[in-house]
Coordinates of C-alpha atoms and ligand atoms in Angstrom, one line a residue:
X8 CA -55.4 19.6 -22.2
X9 CA -56.1 17.0 -23.0
X10 CA -54.5 13.3 -20.8
X11 CA -51.2 13.1 -22.2
X12 CA -50.8 17.1 -22.2
X13 CA -52.3 16.7 -18.2
X14 CA -49.4 14.5 -17.4
X15 CA -46.5 15.7 -18.8
X16 CA -47.3 19.6 -17.1
X17 CA -48.3 16.8 -14.1
X18 CA -44.6 15.3 -14.2
X19 CA -43.1 18.6 -15.0
X20 CA -44.8 20.3 -11.9
X21 CA -43.4 16.8 -10.1
X22 CA -40.2 17.2 -11.2
X23 CA -40.3 21.1 -10.3
X24 CA -41.1 20.3 -6.8
X25 CA -38.9 17.4 -6.1
X26 CA -36.0 20.2 -7.5
X27 CA -36.8 22.9 -4.7
X28 CA -36.6 20.4 -2.2
X29 CA -33.7 17.8 -3.1
X30 CA -31.9 20.3 -4.2
X31 CA -28.0 19.3 -4.8
X32 CA -26.3 21.3 -2.5
X33 CA -23.4 23.7 -2.5
X34 CA -20.1 22.3 -2.1
X35 CA -17.1 24.9 -0.7
X36 CA -13.6 23.7 0.1
X37 CA -11.7 25.6 1.5
X38 CA -7.5 25.1 1.1
X39 CA -4.6 26.8 3.3
X40 CA -1.2 26.4 2.1
X41 CA 1.6 25.4 4.4
X42 CA -1.0 26.1 7.3
X43 CA 0.8 23.7 10.2
X44 CA -0.9 21.2 12.8
X45 CA -1.0 24.4 15.9
X46 CA -2.1 26.4 14.1
X47 CA -5.4 26.6 14.7
X48 CA -7.7 28.3 17.8
X49 CA -8.7 25.2 18.7
X50 CA -6.4 22.9 18.5
X51 CA -5.0 25.4 21.6
X52 CA -3.4 27.5 19.5
X53 CA -1.8 30.9 20.9
X54 CA -3.0 32.4 17.6
X55 CA -6.7 33.3 17.4
X56 CA -8.8 31.4 14.2
X57 CA -12.0 33.0 15.7
X58 CA -14.6 32.5 12.7
X59 CA -12.7 28.7 11.7
X60 CA -13.2 27.8 15.4
X61 CA -16.9 28.6 15.1
X62 CA -17.7 26.7 12.1
X63 CA -15.8 23.9 12.9
X64 CA -17.2 23.8 16.5
X65 CA -20.9 23.7 14.4
X66 CA -19.5 20.8 11.8
X67 CA -17.5 18.3 12.1
X68 CA -13.8 18.0 13.5
X69 CA -11.6 15.4 11.3
X70 CA -8.5 14.8 14.0
X71 CA -6.8 11.8 12.6
X72 CA -6.9 13.4 9.2
X73 CA -4.1 12.8 6.5
X74 CA -2.8 15.2 3.3
X75 CA 0.1 15.0 1.7
X76 CA 3.6 16.1 2.6
X77 CA 3.8 19.2 -0.2
X78 CA 1.6 21.2 -2.5
X79 CA 0.7 19.7 -6.3
X80 CA -0.2 16.4 -4.3
X81 CA -2.7 17.2 -2.0
X82 CA -3.5 19.0 -4.8
X83 CA -4.0 16.2 -7.3
X84 CA -5.3 13.4 -5.2
X85 CA -7.9 16.1 -3.5
X86 CA -8.7 16.7 -7.5
X87 CA -8.2 12.9 -8.7
X88 CA -9.0 10.5 -5.2
X89 CA -6.3 9.1 -6.5
X90 CA -2.5 8.0 -4.8
X91 CA 0.3 9.8 -6.3
X92 CA 1.5 6.6 -8.1
X93 CA -1.2 6.0 -9.1
X94 CA -1.4 10.0 -11.6
X95 CA 2.7 9.6 -11.9
X96 CA 3.1 12.5 -9.3
X97 CA 5.1 11.0 -6.5
X98 CA 8.6 13.3 -7.2
X99 CA 8.2 16.3 -5.9
X100 CA 6.4 19.3 -6.2
X101 CA 5.6 20.5 -10.4
X102 CA 8.0 23.8 -10.5
X103 CA 6.4 26.7 -12.8
X104 CA 9.6 26.1 -15.4
X105 CA 8.8 22.8 -15.7
X106 CA 6.7 21.2 -18.7
X107 CA 3.8 18.9 -17.6
X108 CA 0.7 18.4 -14.6
X109 CA -1.9 16.3 -13.5
X110 CA -2.6 13.7 -16.3
X111 CA -5.5 14.5 -18.5
X112 CA -7.0 11.1 -18.3
X113 CA -7.7 11.2 -14.7
X114 CA -11.4 13.4 -14.4
X115 CA -11.1 16.3 -11.1
X116 CA -13.7 16.3 -8.7
X117 CA -14.9 19.6 -10.7
X118 CA -15.6 17.4 -14.1
X119 CA -17.7 15.5 -11.8
X120 CA -19.6 17.8 -10.5
X121 CA -20.1 20.5 -13.5
X122 CA -21.7 16.6 -15.4
X123 CA -23.9 16.7 -12.3
X124 CA -24.7 19.8 -13.1
X125 CA -22.9 22.0 -10.9
X126 CA -21.7 25.1 -12.1
X127 CA -17.7 25.5 -10.6
X128 CA -15.2 27.9 -10.1
X129 CA -11.4 28.0 -8.4
X130 CA -9.9 30.8 -7.1
X131 CA -6.4 31.1 -5.9
X132 CA -3.7 29.1 -6.4
X133 CA -4.1 26.3 -8.7
X134 CA -0.2 24.3 -9.1
X135 CA -1.4 21.2 -10.8
X136 CA 0.6 22.4 -14.2
X137 CA -0.1 24.6 -17.1
X138 CA 2.7 23.7 -19.6
X139 CA -0.8 24.0 -22.5
X140 CA -3.9 24.8 -21.5
X141 CA -5.4 22.0 -21.0
X142 CA -3.8 21.3 -17.9
X143 CA -5.4 24.5 -16.7
X144 CA -8.6 24.6 -14.4
X145 CA -10.2 26.0 -17.5
X146 CA -10.1 22.9 -18.9
X147 CA -10.3 20.2 -15.4
X148 CA -14.0 21.0 -14.7
X149 CA -13.8 24.6 -14.1
X150 CA -16.7 26.9 -15.2
X151 CA -14.9 30.3 -14.3
X152 CA -10.9 30.5 -12.5
X153 CA -9.5 33.4 -11.7
X154 CA -6.0 33.1 -9.4
X155 CA -2.2 31.9 -9.9
X156 CA -1.6 29.1 -11.8
X157 CA 1.8 28.0 -10.4
X158 CA 2.0 27.0 -6.9
X159 CA 3.4 30.5 -5.5
X160 CA 3.9 34.1 -5.8
X161 CA 4.1 37.8 -3.7
X162 CA 0.8 37.9 -2.2
X163 CA 0.8 41.8 -3.3
X164 CA 2.9 41.5 -7.0
X165 CA 1.7 38.3 -7.6
X166 CA 5.6 37.8 -9.0
X167 CA 7.0 34.3 -8.9
X168 CA 10.6 33.6 -10.0
X169 CA 11.7 29.7 -10.9
X170 CA 15.3 28.5 -11.7
X171 CA 16.2 26.4 -13.9
X172 CA 16.3 22.8 -12.7
X173 CA 15.7 18.9 -13.3
X174 CA 15.7 15.5 -12.8
X175 CA 20.0 15.0 -13.2
X176 CA 20.7 17.4 -10.9
X177 CA 18.5 17.9 -7.5
X178 CA 20.0 21.6 -6.8
X179 CA 17.6 23.5 -5.2
X180 CA 18.9 26.3 -4.5
X181 CA 22.4 26.4 -6.5
X182 CA 21.5 27.3 -10.3
X183 CA 22.6 29.7 -13.2
X184 CA 19.0 31.1 -14.8
X185 CA 16.1 32.1 -13.0
X186 CA 12.8 33.4 -15.0
X187 CA 10.9 36.0 -13.4
X188 CA 7.2 36.8 -14.5
X189 CA 3.4 37.4 -12.8
X190 CA 1.1 35.1 -12.3
X191 CA -2.4 36.5 -12.0
X192 CA -5.1 35.4 -14.1
X193 CA -8.9 36.2 -14.2
X194 CA -9.8 33.3 -16.4
X195 CA -7.2 33.3 -19.0
X196 CA -6.3 36.8 -19.3
X197 CA -3.9 38.4 -17.4
X198 CA -4.7 40.4 -14.7
X199 CA -3.3 44.4 -14.0
X200 CA -5.4 45.9 -11.8
X201 CA -4.6 43.8 -8.8
X202 CA -0.7 44.7 -8.2
X203 CA -1.2 45.9 -4.4
X204 CA -3.9 43.9 -3.3
X205 CA -2.9 41.1 -1.2
X206 CA -3.9 37.6 -1.9
X207 CA -6.3 37.1 1.0
X208 CA -8.2 39.9 0.4
X209 CA -8.1 39.8 -4.6
X210 CA -9.2 35.7 -3.7
X211 CA -12.6 36.6 -0.9
X212 CA -13.5 39.6 -3.1
X213 CA -13.5 36.8 -6.1
X214 CA -15.1 34.5 -4.1
X215 CA -18.5 37.0 -3.0
X216 CA -18.3 37.9 -6.7
X217 CA -19.2 33.6 -7.9
X218 CA -21.7 33.5 -4.4
X219 CA -23.3 36.5 -6.0
X220 CA -23.8 35.4 -9.5
X221 CA -24.5 31.4 -8.8
X222 CA -27.1 32.7 -6.4
X223 CA -29.2 34.3 -9.8
X224 CA -28.7 30.6 -11.2
X225 CA -30.9 27.6 -11.3
X226 CA -27.6 25.4 -10.5
X227 CA -25.5 24.5 -7.0
X228 CA -22.3 25.8 -6.9
X229 CA -18.8 24.2 -6.6
X230 CA -16.1 26.7 -5.2
X231 CA -12.9 25.4 -5.0
X232 CA -10.8 28.7 -2.7
X233 CA -7.5 28.2 -2.0
X234 CA -5.9 31.2 -0.6
X235 CA -2.2 31.3 -0.9
X236 CA -1.7 32.7 2.5
X237 CA 0.1 31.5 4.7
X238 CA 2.7 29.9 2.3
X239 CA 6.0 32.2 2.1
X240 CA 6.6 34.7 1.2
X241 CA 5.8 36.1 4.8
X242 CA 3.4 38.6 4.5
X243 CA 0.6 40.6 5.7
X244 CA -1.0 43.8 6.0
X245 CA 0.1 45.3 9.1
X246 CA -3.9 46.0 10.9
X247 CA -3.7 42.1 11.0
X248 CA -0.6 41.8 13.3
X249 CA 0.7 44.8 14.5
X250 CA -1.7 44.0 17.8
X251 CA -0.6 40.8 18.6
X252 CA 1.3 40.5 21.8
X253 CA 2.1 37.3 23.0
X254 CA 4.2 35.7 20.3
X255 CA 7.6 37.3 20.8
X256 CA 8.9 35.4 16.9
X257 CA 9.0 38.6 14.3
X258 CA 8.1 35.9 11.3
X259 CA 5.2 33.5 13.6
X260 CA 4.1 37.0 14.5
X261 CA 3.3 38.1 10.9
X262 CA 2.3 34.3 9.7
X263 CA -0.4 34.8 12.3
X264 CA -1.9 38.4 10.3
X265 CA -1.4 35.8 7.2
X266 CA -3.6 33.5 9.4
X267 CA -6.2 36.6 10.9
X268 CA -6.8 37.7 7.0
X269 CA -8.1 33.8 6.6
X270 CA -9.9 33.5 9.5
X271 CA -11.9 37.4 8.5
X272 CA -12.3 36.4 4.1
X273 CA -13.9 33.2 5.5
X274 CA -16.3 35.4 8.2
X275 CA -17.0 37.4 5.0
X276 CA -16.9 34.8 2.5
X277 CA -19.9 32.9 5.3
X278 CA -21.9 36.1 5.7
X279 CA -22.2 36.3 1.3
X280 CA -23.8 32.8 1.2
X281 CA -25.9 33.9 3.9
X282 CA -27.4 37.0 2.5
X283 CA -27.5 35.5 -0.8
X284 CA -29.2 32.1 0.4
X285 CA -26.8 29.9 -0.1
X286 CA -25.7 29.0 2.9
X287 CA -28.4 26.9 4.0
X288 CA -28.0 25.0 1.8
X289 CA -24.5 24.6 1.8
X290 CA -21.6 21.9 2.8
X291 CA -18.2 23.9 3.5
X292 CA -15.1 21.2 3.7
X293 CA -11.8 23.3 5.5
X294 CA -8.7 21.8 5.4
X295 CA -4.8 23.2 5.4
X296 CA -2.6 21.2 1.7
X297 CA 0.6 19.9 4.2
X298 CA 2.0 20.3 7.3
X299 CA 4.1 23.9 7.9
X300 CA 7.5 25.2 7.9
X301 CA 8.9 26.5 11.2
X302 CA 11.4 29.2 9.6
X303 CA 9.0 30.4 8.3
X304 CA 6.1 31.0 10.9
X305 CA 4.3 27.4 11.4
X306 CA 3.9 24.7 14.3
X307 CA 3.5 21.7 13.5
X308 CA 3.8 20.9 17.1
X309 CA 3.4 18.4 18.9
X310 CA 4.5 16.1 15.7
X311 CA 8.0 16.1 14.4
X312 CA 8.9 17.1 11.1
X313 CA 7.9 19.7 8.9
X314 CA 6.7 20.2 5.4
X315 CA 8.0 17.9 2.4
X316 CA 8.4 15.2 5.0
X317 CA 7.3 12.2 5.7
X318 CA 7.1 12.5 9.8
X319 CA 3.5 13.2 11.1
X320 CA 3.9 16.9 10.9
X321 CA 4.4 17.0 7.3
X322 CA 1.2 14.9 6.6
X323 CA -1.0 15.5 9.3
X324 CA -3.3 18.0 9.2
X325 CA -6.1 20.5 10.0
X326 CA -9.9 19.8 8.9
X327 CA -13.5 20.2 9.5
X328 CA -16.6 19.8 6.4
X329 CA -19.7 22.0 8.8
X330 CA -23.2 23.1 7.3
X331 CA -26.6 23.4 8.5
X332 CA -27.4 20.7 7.4
X333 CA -26.1 18.3 9.4
X334 CA -28.5 16.7 12.0
X335 CA -27.7 18.4 15.8
X336 CA -26.5 15.6 17.2
X337 CA -23.3 15.3 14.5
X338 CA -22.0 19.2 14.7
X339 CA -20.4 20.2 17.7
X340 CA -18.4 16.5 16.9
X341 CA -14.5 15.6 16.9
X342 CA -13.9 13.0 14.9
X343 CA -11.0 10.2 15.2
X344 CA -11.5 7.9 12.7
X345 CA -8.8 7.4 9.8
X346 CA -9.1 10.2 6.8
X347 CA -7.1 11.1 3.8
X348 CA -6.9 14.0 1.5
X349 CA -8.0 11.3 -1.3
X350 CA -11.0 10.8 0.6
X351 CA -12.8 13.6 -0.9
X352 CA -13.0 12.5 -4.6
X353 CA -15.9 10.2 -3.9
X354 CA -16.7 12.2 -0.8
X355 CA -17.8 15.4 -2.4
X356 CA -19.1 13.1 -5.2
X357 CA -21.7 11.2 -2.6
X358 CA -22.8 15.0 -1.0
X359 CA -23.4 15.9 -4.4
X360 CA -25.5 12.7 -5.2
X361 CA -23.1 11.8 -8.3
X362 CA -22.7 8.4 -9.2
X363 CA -18.5 7.3 -9.7
X364 CA -17.8 5.8 -11.8
X365 CA -16.2 2.1 -10.7
X366 CA -14.1 1.9 -14.0
X367 CA -11.4 4.7 -12.4
X368 CA -10.4 2.0 -9.4
X369 CA -10.3 5.8 -6.6
X370 CA -7.5 4.8 -3.9
X371 CA -9.6 7.5 -1.7
X372 CA -12.9 6.1 -0.3
X373 CA -15.7 8.6 1.0
X374 CA -16.3 9.7 4.3
X375 CA -19.3 10.9 4.0
X376 CA -21.2 8.6 6.4
X377 CA -18.4 9.0 8.8
X378 CA -18.6 12.4 9.5
X379 CA -22.6 12.5 8.5
X380 CA -23.1 9.7 10.4
X381 CA -20.7 9.4 12.6
X382 CA -20.3 6.1 11.5
X383 CA -16.6 4.4 11.3
X384 CA -14.1 4.7 8.0
X385 CA -13.8 1.8 6.2
X386 CA -10.1 3.6 5.6
X387 CA -7.4 1.1 7.3
X388 CA -4.8 2.1 5.5
X389 CA -2.8 4.9 4.0
X390 CA -0.2 4.7 1.4
X391 CA 1.8 8.2 2.2
X392 CA 4.0 7.8 -0.9
X393 CA 7.1 6.2 -2.7
X394 CA 9.3 8.2 -4.2
X395 CA 11.7 6.0 -6.4
X396 CA 13.3 9.1 -8.3
X397 CA 14.4 10.9 -3.6
X398 CA 18.3 9.5 -3.8
X399 CA 18.6 6.2 -1.6
X400 CA 19.5 6.0 2.0
X401 CA 21.4 3.9 3.5
X402 CA 21.5 -0.1 2.9
X403 CA 18.5 -2.2 1.8
X404 CA 17.4 -4.8 4.4
X405 CA 16.2 -7.8 3.1
X406 CA 16.3 -9.0 -0.6
X407 CA 12.9 -10.2 -0.8
X408 CA 10.6 -7.7 -0.2
X409 CA 10.3 -4.0 -0.2
X410 CA 13.8 -1.7 -0.9
X411 CA 14.4 0.5 2.5
X412 CA 16.6 2.3 0.8
X413 CA 13.6 4.2 -1.0
X414 CA 12.0 6.8 0.5
X415 CA 8.6 5.6 1.4
X416 CA 5.8 6.2 3.9
X417 CA 2.6 3.9 4.7
X418 CA -0.4 3.6 7.6
X419 CA -1.8 0.4 8.8
X420 CA -3.9 0.4 11.2
X421 CA -2.1 2.2 14.3
X422 CA 0.9 1.6 12.3
X423 CA 3.2 3.4 10.3
X424 CA 6.7 2.5 8.4
X425 CA 9.1 4.9 7.0
X426 CA 12.2 3.9 4.8
X427 CA 14.4 5.7 3.8
X428 CA 14.9 9.4 3.3
X429 CA 12.2 11.0 5.6
X430 CA 13.8 14.7 5.3
X431 CA 14.2 16.7 8.8
X432 CA 12.8 14.5 11.7
X433 CA 13.3 17.6 14.2
X434 CA 10.5 18.2 16.8
X435 CA 10.5 22.0 16.7
X436 CA 9.2 24.6 19.5
X437 CA 6.4 26.8 19.2
X438 CA 8.4 29.9 18.1
X439 CA 8.4 31.7 20.9
X440 CA 6.3 30.0 23.1
X441 CA 8.0 26.6 24.2
X442 CA 11.5 25.9 25.7
X443 CA 11.3 22.5 25.6
X444 CA 13.2 21.6 22.4
X445 CA 13.3 17.4 21.6
X446 CA 16.7 17.5 19.5
X447 CA 16.5 14.6 17.0
X448 CA 18.4 14.6 13.5
X449 CA 18.5 15.6 10.0
X450 CA 18.5 13.2 7.7
X451 CA 22.0 12.6 6.3
X452 CA 23.3 11.4 2.8
X453 CA 25.5 8.1 4.3
X454 CA 25.7 4.9 3.1
X455 CA 25.5 3.6 7.2
X456 CA 21.8 6.4 7.9
X457 CA 19.2 4.7 9.6
X458 CA 16.8 3.7 6.6
X459 CA 13.4 2.3 8.7
X460 CA 11.6 3.3 11.1
X461 CA 8.0 1.8 12.9
X462 CA 5.8 3.8 15.2
X463 CA 2.3 3.1 16.6
X464 CA 0.9 6.5 15.7
X465 CA -2.1 6.0 17.6
X466 CA -0.4 5.4 20.8
X467 CA 2.6 7.7 19.8
X468 CA 1.5 9.9 17.1
X469 CA 5.4 12.2 18.1
X470 CA 7.2 9.0 16.8
X471 CA 9.6 9.0 19.7
X472 CA 9.7 5.3 20.1
X473 CA 11.1 3.3 16.8
X474 CA 10.0 -0.6 17.0
X475 CA 10.7 -1.2 13.5
X476 CA 14.2 -3.5 16.2
X477 CA 11.2 -4.9 17.9
X478 CA 8.5 -5.6 15.6
X479 CA 10.5 -7.2 12.9
X480 CA 6.9 -9.2 11.7
X481 CA 4.6 -6.2 11.7
X482 CA 7.8 -4.3 9.3
X483 CA 8.3 -7.3 7.6
X484 CA 4.6 -7.4 6.8
X485 CA 3.9 -3.7 5.8
X486 CA 7.7 -3.8 3.4
X487 CA 5.2 -6.3 1.7
X488 CA 2.7 -3.7 1.2
X489 CA 4.9 -1.7 0.3
X490 CA 5.7 -3.7 -2.3
X491 CA 2.4 -5.1 -4.1
X492 CA 2.2 -0.9 -3.6
X493 CA 5.0 -0.6 -6.2
X494 CA 4.2 -3.3 -8.3
X495 CA 1.5 -0.9 -9.0
X496 CA 3.2 2.4 -9.2
X497 CA 3.3 4.4 -13.0
X498 CA 6.1 5.5 -13.9
X499 CA 7.6 9.4 -11.9
X500 CA 6.7 12.1 -14.4
X501 CA 9.6 14.8 -13.5
X502 CA 10.8 17.1 -16.8
X503 CA 13.6 19.4 -16.7
X504 CA 12.6 22.7 -16.7
X505 CA 11.9 24.3 -20.3
X506 CA 13.6 27.6 -20.9
X507 CA 10.7 28.4 -23.2
X508 CA 8.3 29.0 -20.2
X509 CA 10.5 32.3 -19.0
X510 CA 7.5 34.1 -19.4
X511 CA 9.7 37.6 -20.5
X512 CA 8.5 34.7 -24.1
X513 CA 4.9 34.7 -22.8
X514 CA 3.5 38.7 -22.1
X515 CA 6.0 38.7 -19.1
X516 CA 3.0 35.5 -17.5
X517 CA 3.7 32.3 -16.4
X518 CA 0.7 30.7 -18.4
X519 CA 0.3 28.1 -21.4
X520 CA 3.3 28.5 -23.0
X521 CA 4.0 24.8 -25.3
X522 CA 0.7 24.5 -28.4
X523 CA -1.0 22.0 -28.0
Ligands
LIG623 C1 4.0 46.1 -8.7 O1 4.4 47.3 -8.0 C2 5.6 47.5 -7.0 C3 5.5 48.3 -6.3 O2 4.9 50.2 -6.6 C4 6.4 47.5 -8.4 O3 7.8 47.5 -8.3 C5 6.0 46.7 -9.6 O4 7.0 46.4 -10.6 C6 4.8 46.1 -10.1 N1 4.4 45.3 -10.6 C7 3.7 44.7 -11.7 C8 4.1 43.2 -12.8 O5 3.1 45.7 -11.8
LIG624 C1 24.0 20.7 -10.5 O1 23.9 22.5 -10.9 C2 24.9 22.3 -9.5 C3 24.4 24.6 -9.5 O2 24.5 25.0 -10.5 C4 26.5 22.4 -10.2 O3 27.2 22.9 -9.0 C5 26.0 20.9 -9.9 O4 27.4 20.3 -10.6 C6 25.0 20.1 -11.0 N1 25.4 18.6 -10.1 C7 25.0 17.8 -11.8 C8 25.2 16.2 -11.1 O5 24.2 17.9 -12.7
LIG625 C1 -4.1 48.4 18.2 O1 -4.1 48.8 19.4 C2 -4.5 50.3 19.8 C3 -4.6 50.6 21.2 O2 -5.1 50.5 21.3 C4 -5.6 50.9 18.8 O3 -5.6 52.2 19.1 C5 -5.6 50.7 17.1 O4 -6.9 51.3 16.8 C6 -5.2 49.3 17.4 N1 -5.2 48.6 16.4 C7 -5.9 47.7 15.5 C8 -6.0 47.7 14.1 O5 -6.5 47.1 15.8
LIG626 C1 -13.8 41.3 5.2 O1 -14.8 42.1 5.1 C2 -14.7 43.9 5.6 C3 -16.1 44.0 5.9 O2 -16.1 44.3 4.1 C4 -13.8 44.3 4.5 O3 -13.2 45.7 6.1 C5 -12.5 43.2 4.8 O4 -11.5 44.1 4.1 C6 -13.2 41.9 4.5 N1 -11.8 40.6 4.4 C7 -10.9 40.3 4.0 C8 -10.3 39.0 3.7 O5 -11.3 39.8 2.3
LIG627 C1 -32.7 27.9 2.1 O1 -33.6 29.1 2.4 C2 -34.7 29.4 1.3 C3 -34.8 30.9 0.9 O2 -34.9 31.5 3.1 C4 -35.6 28.7 0.8 O3 -36.4 29.0 0.2 C5 -34.9 27.5 1.5 O4 -35.7 26.5 1.1 C6 -34.1 27.0 2.6 N1 -33.5 25.5 2.0 C7 -33.5 24.3 3.3 C8 -32.1 23.2 2.5 O5 -33.6 24.3 4.2
LIG628 C1 11.9 34.6 9.2 O1 11.6 34.0 7.9 C2 12.4 34.1 6.6 C3 12.3 34.0 5.7 O2 11.0 35.5 5.1 C4 14.3 33.6 7.3 O3 15.2 33.9 5.9 C5 14.4 33.6 8.6 O4 15.5 32.8 8.4 C6 13.3 33.6 9.2 N1 14.0 34.0 10.7 C7 13.6 32.7 11.6 C8 14.2 32.9 13.3 O5 13.5 31.6 11.8
LIG629 C1 -17.1 4.1 -16.7 O1 -15.9 4.1 -17.9 C2 -15.9 2.8 -18.7 C3 -14.4 3.8 -19.3 O2 -14.4 5.0 -19.1 C4 -16.8 3.5 -19.4 O3 -16.5 2.5 -20.8 C5 -18.4 3.4 -18.9 O4 -18.9 4.3 -20.2 C6 -18.5 3.4 -18.3 N1 -19.6 3.9 -17.5 C7 -20.7 4.6 -17.3 C8 -21.6 4.7 -16.3 O5 -20.0 5.8 -17.5
LIG630 C1 21.4 -9.1 -0.4 O1 22.2 -9.6 -1.5 C2 23.1 -9.4 -1.2 C3 24.6 -9.1 -2.5 O2 23.5 -10.6 -3.1 C4 23.8 -10.1 -0.5 O3 25.2 -9.5 -0.3 C5 23.6 -9.6 0.9 O4 23.8 -11.1 2.0 C6 22.0 -10.3 1.0 N1 21.1 -9.5 2.5 C7 21.0 -10.2 2.5 C8 19.5 -9.8 3.9 O5 20.2 -11.2 2.5
LIG631 C1 9.5 -0.1 -7.7 O1 8.8 -0.6 -8.6 C2 10.4 -0.5 -10.0 C3 8.8 0.0 -11.2 O2 8.1 0.4 -11.6 C4 11.1 -0.8 -9.9 O3 12.0 -0.3 -10.7 C5 11.6 -0.9 -8.4 O4 12.7 -1.8 -8.2 C6 10.6 -1.2 -7.4 N1 11.3 -1.3 -6.5 C7 11.5 -2.0 -5.2 C8 11.5 -1.0 -3.6 O5 10.3 -2.6 -5.2

């Protein structure tokens, strides 16, 4: 070897040694669907989640952590680090028959990790649009996809129905035309042999296969495991709940079984990561996507409100991060630092040592130092949402700032301001456990309906005491902030249903139906 060759060999060896030591961590994001704030063992739940509790206890629990009130918005923010007003997805969820999705100009966290040398895998529910193939996971940064593109399906048959709807008719349940079809895909191909296998088993098995393959690759792995449980329909294999005797409400008993299946699934997945030698270099993130629905067995107790509302019960949720890479000082911590679902994009980028292009102008901030080193969060406010398409409520308070008839909410420091119609603001007791019922009111569309609330959610997380009348200056300041945010909003994207989405026209599947 001449000296140049020697230098090259030395450099190659150095790179390999460095690569082996500094290998980027595997990142696993597990998202549960409609799991309530109270519905995890370590929040004092009567539902046991021993494996999730154990993982959380070894990591950092996020105890001041916010998501969005419904599925597509939370997922859009997790994927892009942008508020809903900055993607045009500020109104409701993407229905299977609606021709839209997460706009293509925003890179997803999977795009970023893929560009940084990761193998990337999405398993389970997508719910970020699929009318054209470009909106589906395989075109949004994921190497592999196994799961369903719309927001829900039966947990055994993977069938899903939708009704025709549009922006000019907000009627949720009444419509004439019903579309039904199958949902399950492996990459972009319909899966026909899974009918009868419970969704948690199916997705866990797939996740383990991904781990086994990833262990053979000379690349770090990113896995997005988006379980369908405990979203309705309320179904679970009987053995998960047959012996649960401490819950008297039948829906909640089966719901507990759904959580038990997920708890076991996460154990199986972490076992597989260990057996395949990946666990010691893995960071695992767990989060629910929004508040729970008490009528379907969930509980957000003691928080007010439910899924799809702007009350704390709709948006404050369960989350934790755990990893054998954490220092002993940081393991076992509960953090009350403010964090929001839009923070995952820059946080995960930091975990992977990936650079975020500043021209993306994200709404999320990196929480990696907060999580890993216990540093304070740099987040001081959260725009929960501004939804100009929601029906206006009540009469306007001020003419020269944000219109309080519009559905919106913002958090600044300890204060949270809500305007318009925030949705069902009752406190629901834990089904079958608590007899104590705090009755609030359901929202009403009358011109005199209340449309302004201010809470100190640090002191009053249950939102019992409205301060809006006694603190007009704070109200005004937060309304002005809403106005500023509103000026940066994109027009909402919420097209009417497209009859061509009808599954019988598309191989009986909910799958892309518009040619690019
Ligand atoms: C799934 O199985 C059920 C029960 O056997 C059956 O009624 C249904 O048609 C099947 N669905 C599909 C998509 O094959
Ligand atoms: C919305 O749909 C319902 C059910 O079909 C119908 O009764 C109602 O008139 C529609 N409203 C509008 C504004 O079209
Ligand atoms: C439920 O309890 C009965 C009686 O103790 C026991 O025989 C059975 O194996 C239990 N079933 C499950 C699924 O744990
Ligand atoms: C976990 O693994 C056990 C043992 O293989 C299996 O019986 C169980 O069904 C698995 N659970 C899930 C949710 O995949
Ligand atoms: C993880 O374990 C593997 C196999 O035991 C070992 O080669 C590797 O260095 C370990 N990585 C870390 C970050 O500890
Ligand atoms: C139980 O869930 C079903 C839907 O699966 C719902 O129709 C019913 O109202 C729920 N029961 C209670 C007591 O909330
Ligand atoms: C950042 O994005 C802008 C706009 O897309 C692009 O022009 C620029 O090259 C990017 N910078 C880097 C370092 O990738
Ligand atoms: C807002 O404008 C309306 C219409 O011009 C007027 O009637 C009302 O008094 C104004 N309200 C306030 C608080 O200034
Ligand atoms: C918010 O901005 C939109 C334009 O994007 C405007 O039409 C609307 O009047 C504004 N609403 C409020 C409450 O300021």
